[in-house]
């Protein structure tokens, strides 16, 4: 496959790294992370090999939902720096070849936003219609309450103006009304502002809520997404929208813009993520294999964003009650580890009992899955959570740079965990010096993932591994093939694969040294250790593996669909 394709459609095999400026690195010694601190860490991120940073909200905020409650969409939270610091950060990131996207949280504002303050003044306020009001809302459907620990309705009575306002999330986050053309224009202006400052796109918060919870209902809610995307494309052809769309696969295609791919460029694969956790809990490939088979192919130029953990709870909402309980039993048996009745507020390494071999296998699996992997900061060093922190804040502790913490010279505003996942045991500085560390492993996975664009771009097939514990899949693009094997089980497995069209080929291991030859009948035996994993590039025996991906007749103008 020609690498030129991967520069035009950069998002299709990007490695995205999500971080919160507030918890990454303090540059001015006040205990809070900031843009100056983050900028000093750019070479760490470039060295890790990630290609795109996703910044969690950095806008002015009362901070009642960790910045997802915004009071000004056109400014920087003064605790994190100034617009000048932001521009210097962008400049430095671009210099190192890193793209940057940011959270776009326009389903709602903070109730402290001047727009809402004005809107709630009276029923006749010129901004009244920027939000969603009702004299007598329909009785609540409890399944629509996203944070059942704090809220019991999605409507809140506003005494002053005598109507209820809609809030899909917390009551301090009134929903904006995108049925109002002025609101839609303002949202485009926000996109335009940050794109002008260099952003390559946005992670769009709560997409289904944004387009569905409006008054009156939009005739075609998806038209709004297509309009936004068209606006962005006019301004900057390679900008993207990465959508938080946690809905079943059959509805998801609508968000890409079925057929056209003209709405959200990428969607997080929430279903695949939940199935991966069920597979990890059972030590069996079947749940994830079934999700991969069921997952629809996104429209041309669109892509799935794959992940194992993010900044929220590990939501298990799309599994059955029984499956969810199975995962709770395996990875979060204590009530304090669970949240909202549907998820876990833990990070991956603690859930896997700190077993480095299993943790490494889980990330190898993530990077081998067809799609664009997204890491949450600290995953690369195996950070754990702080269960003493409130709710989802458990996984949003400061980055652990050194054995002393290294996040700040002052008293950190948020506490790092103690014990086996504290900074004295888990930190960047130590892992940089240790060739067997998780950090070095993730760096290798990123390097190999980038060298194998077939994984992200290719047509993928789940293979029959002959073992219930082993997920085997292959990805083919433009006549080149990469095969990946992951042993979810605790015992060694001897896998025999039938590889159609690769008869007499040689398979070269990409994560360790080694080769295996495919027989004349297309069969190959591949042993795997307990929780073992292998990535293999296939090539005719006379072709060096590094040349197997390039074909002379690849064209610039027609990047292959798959
Ligand atoms: C989804 C975000 O990921 C979450 O952190 C936030 O609380 C809600 N949307 C509301 O913005
Ligand atoms: Ca600071």
XYZ file of C-alpha atoms in Angstrom, residues 57-554:
498
model
C -12.002 20.626 27.138
C -9.652 23.518 27.953
C -12.212 26.335 27.882
C -13.341 28.574 30.786
C -15.581 26.534 33.044
C -17.039 26.358 36.555
C -15.601 22.817 36.375
C -18.614 20.962 37.681
C -18.158 18.320 34.965
C -14.377 18.482 34.553
C -14.588 21.136 31.846
C -17.510 19.627 29.904
C -19.483 22.601 31.249
C -18.293 25.592 29.273
C -18.855 29.320 29.825
C -16.929 30.639 26.794
C -16.268 28.645 23.628
C -13.727 31.163 22.323
C -11.223 31.287 25.172
C -8.788 29.298 27.314
C -9.445 28.443 30.950
C -7.111 30.973 32.678
C -5.893 28.229 35.026
C -4.428 26.450 31.974
C -2.821 29.445 30.294
C -3.582 32.068 27.681
C -4.456 32.009 23.995
C -0.819 32.925 23.455
C 0.275 29.767 25.313
C -2.185 27.756 23.226
C -0.741 29.075 19.963
C 2.816 28.345 21.108
C 1.737 24.816 21.978
C 0.098 24.340 18.556
C 3.155 25.682 16.816
C 5.447 23.279 18.688
C 3.148 20.292 18.138
C 2.988 20.991 14.402
C 6.747 21.374 14.263
C 7.047 17.805 15.586
C 4.506 16.553 13.047
C 1.695 16.158 15.571
C -1.856 17.076 14.672
C -4.216 18.324 17.351
C -7.964 17.893 17.736
C -10.071 19.121 20.644
C -13.298 18.318 22.381
C -16.267 20.105 20.873
C -18.922 20.221 23.566
C -21.895 21.977 22.005
C -24.770 19.742 23.055
C -24.963 21.991 26.108
C -23.339 24.915 27.877
C -22.743 25.527 31.539
C -25.710 27.153 33.271
C -23.191 29.932 34.012
C -22.684 30.663 30.298
C -23.789 34.248 29.481
C -26.116 32.795 26.802
C -28.034 30.758 29.360
C -28.059 33.557 31.915
C -29.657 35.731 29.280
C -32.013 33.008 28.047
C -33.420 32.300 31.488
C -34.176 35.955 32.246
C -37.679 35.641 30.804
C -39.784 33.772 28.289
C -39.288 36.715 25.897
C -35.539 36.844 26.121
C -34.001 37.101 22.627
C -31.814 34.114 23.570
C -34.727 32.090 24.980
C -34.853 29.825 21.965
C -31.136 29.007 22.167
C -32.128 26.389 24.746
C -34.944 23.843 24.925
C -37.931 24.820 27.119
C -41.225 23.212 28.010
C -44.250 24.177 30.117
C -44.977 20.584 30.913
C -42.445 18.039 29.731
C -43.397 14.459 28.973
C -42.827 12.154 31.961
C -39.223 11.011 32.078
C -38.002 7.835 30.526
C -35.478 6.760 33.221
C -33.210 5.258 30.532
C -32.600 8.790 29.249
C -30.967 9.915 32.485
C -27.228 9.597 31.808
C -25.954 10.235 35.339
C -28.476 8.418 37.566
C -26.292 8.928 40.661
C -26.936 12.684 40.558
C -30.051 13.247 38.430
C -33.508 11.717 38.226
C -34.872 13.725 35.313
C -33.660 15.388 32.132
C -35.881 18.423 32.804
C -35.258 21.095 35.413
C -37.822 23.680 36.495
C -36.533 27.240 36.188
C -38.431 29.150 38.855
C -37.494 32.597 37.582
C -39.007 32.153 34.132
C -41.610 29.513 34.939
C -40.651 26.774 32.475
C -38.616 23.591 32.443
C -35.334 23.418 30.516
C -33.850 20.286 29.002
C -30.520 18.930 30.230
C -29.436 15.599 28.736
C -26.608 15.443 31.313
C -26.315 17.270 34.653
C -28.858 19.952 35.487
C -26.092 22.562 35.359
C -25.649 21.700 31.644
C -28.686 23.061 29.759
C -28.982 21.669 26.221
C -28.468 24.070 23.342
C -31.229 24.035 20.755
C -29.714 23.271 17.356
C -33.138 23.578 15.745
C -32.428 27.314 15.998
C -30.414 28.453 12.923
C -28.614 31.085 15.029
C -27.292 28.325 17.288
C -26.171 26.277 14.310
C -24.328 29.292 12.901
C -22.664 29.940 16.229
C -21.464 26.340 16.391
C -19.917 26.672 12.927
C -18.241 29.901 14.082
C -16.705 28.014 17.029
C -15.343 25.338 14.679
C -14.014 27.996 12.329
C -12.285 29.849 15.186
C -10.294 26.877 16.441
C -9.533 25.579 12.954
C -8.033 28.977 12.180
C -5.783 28.437 15.211
C -4.608 25.160 13.730
C -6.868 22.364 14.967
C -7.236 19.421 12.556
C -10.698 18.600 13.820
C -12.844 17.816 16.824
C -13.930 15.008 19.053
C -17.636 15.709 19.129
C -19.200 15.176 22.519
C -22.542 13.386 22.813
C -23.476 13.445 19.110
C -26.892 11.691 19.289
C -28.002 14.051 22.080
C -26.796 17.040 20.087
C -28.920 16.339 17.035
C -31.909 14.572 18.588
C -32.759 16.497 21.770
C -34.031 19.709 20.174
C -37.306 21.574 19.859
C -38.982 21.405 17.386
C -37.433 18.131 16.182
C -35.234 18.659 13.140
C -36.795 17.323 9.942
C -33.474 15.603 9.226
C -31.171 15.723 12.254
C -28.324 14.316 10.173
C -28.440 17.198 7.753
C -26.989 19.393 10.495
C -23.980 17.074 10.855
C -23.498 17.040 7.085
C -23.675 20.856 7.018
C -21.027 21.141 9.735
C -18.753 18.732 7.955
C -19.207 20.539 4.646
C -18.359 23.827 6.363
C -15.162 22.290 7.723
C -14.231 20.761 4.384
C -14.644 24.114 2.652
C -12.243 25.664 5.125
C -9.757 22.784 5.433
C -10.178 19.670 3.322
C -8.490 17.208 5.668
C -10.188 18.220 8.908
C -12.173 15.588 10.761
C -14.991 14.978 13.184
C -14.520 12.103 15.616
C -17.912 11.311 17.061
C -18.879 10.042 20.485
C -21.781 7.952 19.234
C -22.594 5.079 21.568
C -25.484 3.461 19.666
C -25.974 -0.008 18.164
C -24.102 -0.725 14.916
C -27.236 -0.642 12.786
C -27.875 3.001 13.741
C -24.243 4.031 13.679
C -23.903 4.076 9.927
C -26.343 7.009 9.823
C -23.834 9.107 11.761
C -21.098 8.515 9.214
C -23.632 9.575 6.584
C -24.516 6.207 5.152
C -23.326 5.755 1.607
C -21.774 9.220 1.386
C -19.583 9.380 4.465
C -20.250 13.122 4.642
C -21.022 13.496 8.371
C -18.824 12.237 11.196
C -15.449 11.094 9.803
C -14.802 8.616 12.595
C -16.940 7.005 15.273
C -15.685 5.339 18.429
C -16.314 1.606 18.343
C -18.124 1.308 21.697
C -19.560 -2.097 20.789
C -16.169 -3.541 19.847
C -14.679 -2.096 23.042
C -17.330 -3.732 25.265
C -16.968 -7.036 23.429
C -13.196 -6.879 23.869
C -13.697 -6.594 27.632
C -16.047 -9.575 27.616
C -13.404 -11.530 25.718
C -10.751 -10.473 28.230
C -13.000 -11.487 31.144
C -13.770 -14.897 29.648
C -10.352 -15.536 28.172
C -12.204 -16.337 24.962
C -12.090 -14.827 21.485
C -15.746 -15.316 20.573
C -17.363 -12.057 21.829
C -14.812 -9.863 20.083
C -14.800 -12.036 16.954
C -18.589 -11.724 16.788
C -18.396 -7.915 17.116
C -15.766 -7.696 14.377
C -17.980 -9.761 12.103
C -21.070 -7.695 12.916
C -19.345 -4.332 12.620
C -20.414 -2.611 9.409
C -17.843 -1.286 7.018
C -17.757 2.508 7.346
C -18.342 4.514 4.164
C -15.344 5.330 1.983
C -12.757 7.532 3.736
C -14.446 7.046 7.132
C -12.943 4.990 9.936
C -13.613 3.328 13.281
C -11.782 4.663 16.331
C -10.829 1.731 18.561
C -10.084 1.972 22.279
C -10.054 -0.001 25.501
C -10.337 2.809 28.048
C -11.195 6.466 27.967
C -11.665 9.310 30.445
C -15.205 8.215 31.374
C -16.457 5.094 33.068
C -15.739 1.859 31.213
C -19.286 1.683 29.998
C -20.769 -1.786 29.574
C -24.205 -0.509 28.634
C -24.543 -2.468 25.399
C -24.002 -5.873 27.030
C -26.667 -8.015 28.660
C -27.075 -7.810 32.455
C -25.454 -11.194 32.770
C -22.451 -10.253 30.616
C -22.011 -7.027 32.549
C -22.047 -8.936 35.841
C -19.446 -11.306 34.433
C -17.119 -8.361 33.766
C -17.885 -6.812 37.151
C -16.972 -10.114 38.820
C -13.719 -10.406 36.854
C -12.534 -6.813 36.887
C -14.448 -4.746 39.424
C -16.145 -6.857 42.085
C -16.321 -4.096 44.706
C -19.203 -1.619 44.640
C -16.722 1.235 44.891
C -15.202 0.189 41.545
C -18.559 0.324 39.774
C -20.495 3.363 38.659
C -23.914 4.283 37.252
C -24.912 0.598 37.408
C -23.381 0.166 33.977
C -19.637 0.629 34.204
C -16.324 0.564 36.018
C -14.203 3.477 37.147
C -10.893 1.657 36.866
C -7.999 1.674 34.449
C -6.931 -1.399 32.488
C -3.780 -2.518 34.382
C -5.503 -2.742 37.763
C -8.362 -4.667 36.176
C -5.872 -7.131 34.737
C -4.265 -7.546 38.163
C -1.051 -5.825 37.078
C -0.117 -8.875 34.950
C 2.318 -7.259 32.491
C 2.141 -10.111 29.975
C -1.632 -9.867 29.813
C -1.571 -6.059 29.709
C 0.879 -6.157 26.799
C -1.354 -8.644 24.973
C -4.405 -6.410 25.502
C -2.659 -3.411 23.901
C -1.268 -5.550 21.091
C -4.853 -6.598 20.432
C -6.013 -2.965 20.434
C -3.366 -1.863 17.932
C -4.005 -4.831 15.650
C -7.747 -4.243 15.428
C -8.950 -2.724 12.176
C -9.358 0.981 12.902
C -7.555 3.942 14.430
C -6.422 3.331 18.023
C -7.072 5.940 20.696
C -5.023 5.963 23.903
C -5.938 7.781 27.105
C -2.873 9.452 28.678
C -1.008 7.213 31.096
C -2.142 4.021 29.385
C 1.308 3.777 27.801
C 2.927 3.364 31.224
C 0.132 1.349 32.822
C -1.191 3.953 35.255
C -3.832 2.805 37.732
C -6.787 4.678 39.190
C -7.354 6.485 42.484
C -10.609 5.117 43.874
C -10.607 7.785 46.580
C -11.378 10.361 43.903
C -15.018 11.086 43.150
C -16.828 9.138 40.408
C -15.145 9.217 37.013
C -12.335 11.398 38.402
C -10.737 8.129 39.599
C -9.088 7.696 36.195
C -8.230 11.381 35.706
C -5.262 11.620 38.060
C -2.074 13.510 37.135
C 0.387 11.981 34.676
C 3.154 10.091 36.480
C 6.434 11.370 35.064
C 8.922 10.229 37.714
C 9.176 8.310 40.963
C 8.344 11.509 42.885
C 5.401 12.174 40.606
C 7.041 14.793 38.432
C 3.712 16.403 37.529
C 4.270 19.570 39.554
C 6.754 21.247 41.902
C 3.809 22.277 44.097
C 1.112 20.297 45.865
C -0.907 18.706 43.034
C -4.542 19.699 42.970
C -5.497 16.101 42.171
C -3.993 13.121 43.965
C -2.103 10.292 42.300
C -2.813 6.759 43.514
C -0.704 5.175 46.261
C 0.455 1.576 46.439
C 1.453 -0.675 43.550
C 0.317 1.848 40.920
C 1.754 4.918 42.638
C 4.399 7.012 40.877
C 7.270 5.302 42.702
C 6.331 2.065 40.879
C 4.752 3.372 37.661
C 6.373 6.325 35.920
C 7.781 7.475 32.591
C 11.386 8.026 33.693
C 11.899 4.458 34.944
C 10.162 2.864 31.973
C 12.292 4.820 29.516
C 15.325 3.042 30.934
C 13.727 -0.406 30.886
C 13.596 -2.168 27.506
C 10.922 -4.599 28.793
C 8.615 -1.849 30.042
C 5.071 -1.258 28.889
C 6.168 2.142 27.556
C 8.710 0.532 25.219
C 6.139 -2.072 24.200
C 3.554 0.563 23.284
C 6.212 2.440 21.343
C 6.958 -0.744 19.377
C 3.264 -1.382 18.743
C 2.831 2.159 17.436
C 5.860 1.819 15.177
C 4.635 -1.486 13.752
C 1.039 -0.296 13.426
C 2.246 2.655 11.356
C 4.406 0.358 9.228
C 1.408 -1.893 8.561
C -1.273 0.415 7.150
C -3.049 -2.770 6.000
C -4.271 -3.191 9.605
C -6.193 0.059 9.490
C -7.037 0.251 5.827
C -7.393 -3.367 4.856
C -10.265 -5.756 4.437
C -10.258 -7.773 7.638
C -11.216 -11.403 8.137
C -11.528 -13.298 11.399
C -9.757 -16.638 10.900
C -10.523 -19.994 12.420
C -7.733 -20.435 14.969
C -8.933 -23.825 16.178
C -8.735 -22.590 19.783
C -11.534 -20.794 21.653
C -8.863 -18.724 23.411
C -7.112 -17.354 20.348
C -8.354 -14.517 18.178
C -6.744 -14.743 14.750
C -7.423 -12.149 12.092
C -5.870 -11.026 8.863
C -5.970 -7.690 7.082
C -5.416 -7.437 3.336
C -4.916 -4.343 1.217
C -3.581 -4.013 -2.304
C -2.192 -7.532 -2.374
C -0.382 -7.267 0.977
C -1.407 -9.126 4.137
C -0.795 -8.861 7.855
C -1.935 -11.554 10.292
C -2.419 -11.095 14.031
C -2.863 -13.700 16.761
C -3.866 -13.057 20.350
C -4.119 -15.641 23.075
C -6.668 -14.439 25.608
C -6.159 -17.569 27.678
C -3.692 -18.393 30.433
C -2.200 -21.494 28.834
C 0.043 -21.924 25.790
C -1.719 -22.669 22.508
C -0.541 -24.235 19.280
C -2.506 -22.635 16.493
C -2.900 -23.982 12.976
C -4.113 -21.465 10.407
C -5.319 -21.926 6.851
C -4.253 -18.882 4.841
C -6.006 -18.657 1.500
C -3.849 -17.203 -1.253
C -0.684 -17.250 0.875
C 0.462 -20.738 -0.125
C 4.258 -21.043 0.124
C 4.526 -17.535 1.593
C 6.840 -16.664 4.429
C 5.433 -15.019 7.561
C 7.787 -12.631 9.349
C 7.149 -11.852 13.007
C 6.924 -8.118 13.636
C 7.040 -7.993 17.442
C 9.903 -10.479 17.934
C 12.447 -12.113 15.617
C 11.241 -15.103 13.681
C 9.757 -16.473 10.511
C 7.325 -19.297 9.728
C 6.677 -20.810 6.317
C 3.203 -21.439 4.974
C 2.899 -24.866 3.359
C 1.968 -25.564 -0.238
C -1.552 -26.222 1.062
C -1.657 -22.817 2.733
C -1.329 -24.152 6.276
C 0.956 -22.822 9.004
C 1.455 -23.747 12.676
C 2.092 -20.922 15.078
C 2.724 -21.521 18.782
C 1.653 -18.888 21.289
C 2.633 -18.587 24.951
C 0.096 -17.885 27.710
C -1.444 -14.476 26.811
C 0.929 -14.496 23.847
C 0.527 -12.318 20.787
C 2.079 -12.267 17.321
C 1.873 -9.953 14.345
C 3.078 -11.433 11.058
C 3.665 -9.909 7.665
C 3.166 -12.284 4.744
C 5.370 -12.144 1.653
C 6.580 -14.566 -1.007
C 9.803 -16.106 0.305
C 11.934 -14.115 -2.179
C 10.405 -10.713 -1.249
C 11.855 -8.943 1.799
C 9.015 -8.248 4.266
C 9.702 -4.507 4.219
C 8.926 -4.456 0.477
C 5.790 -6.581 0.657
C 3.470 -3.622 1.055
C 4.323 -1.715 -2.127
C 2.865 -2.441 -5.540
C 3.996 -0.731 -8.713
C 0.517 0.026 -10.029
C -0.823 1.851 -6.966
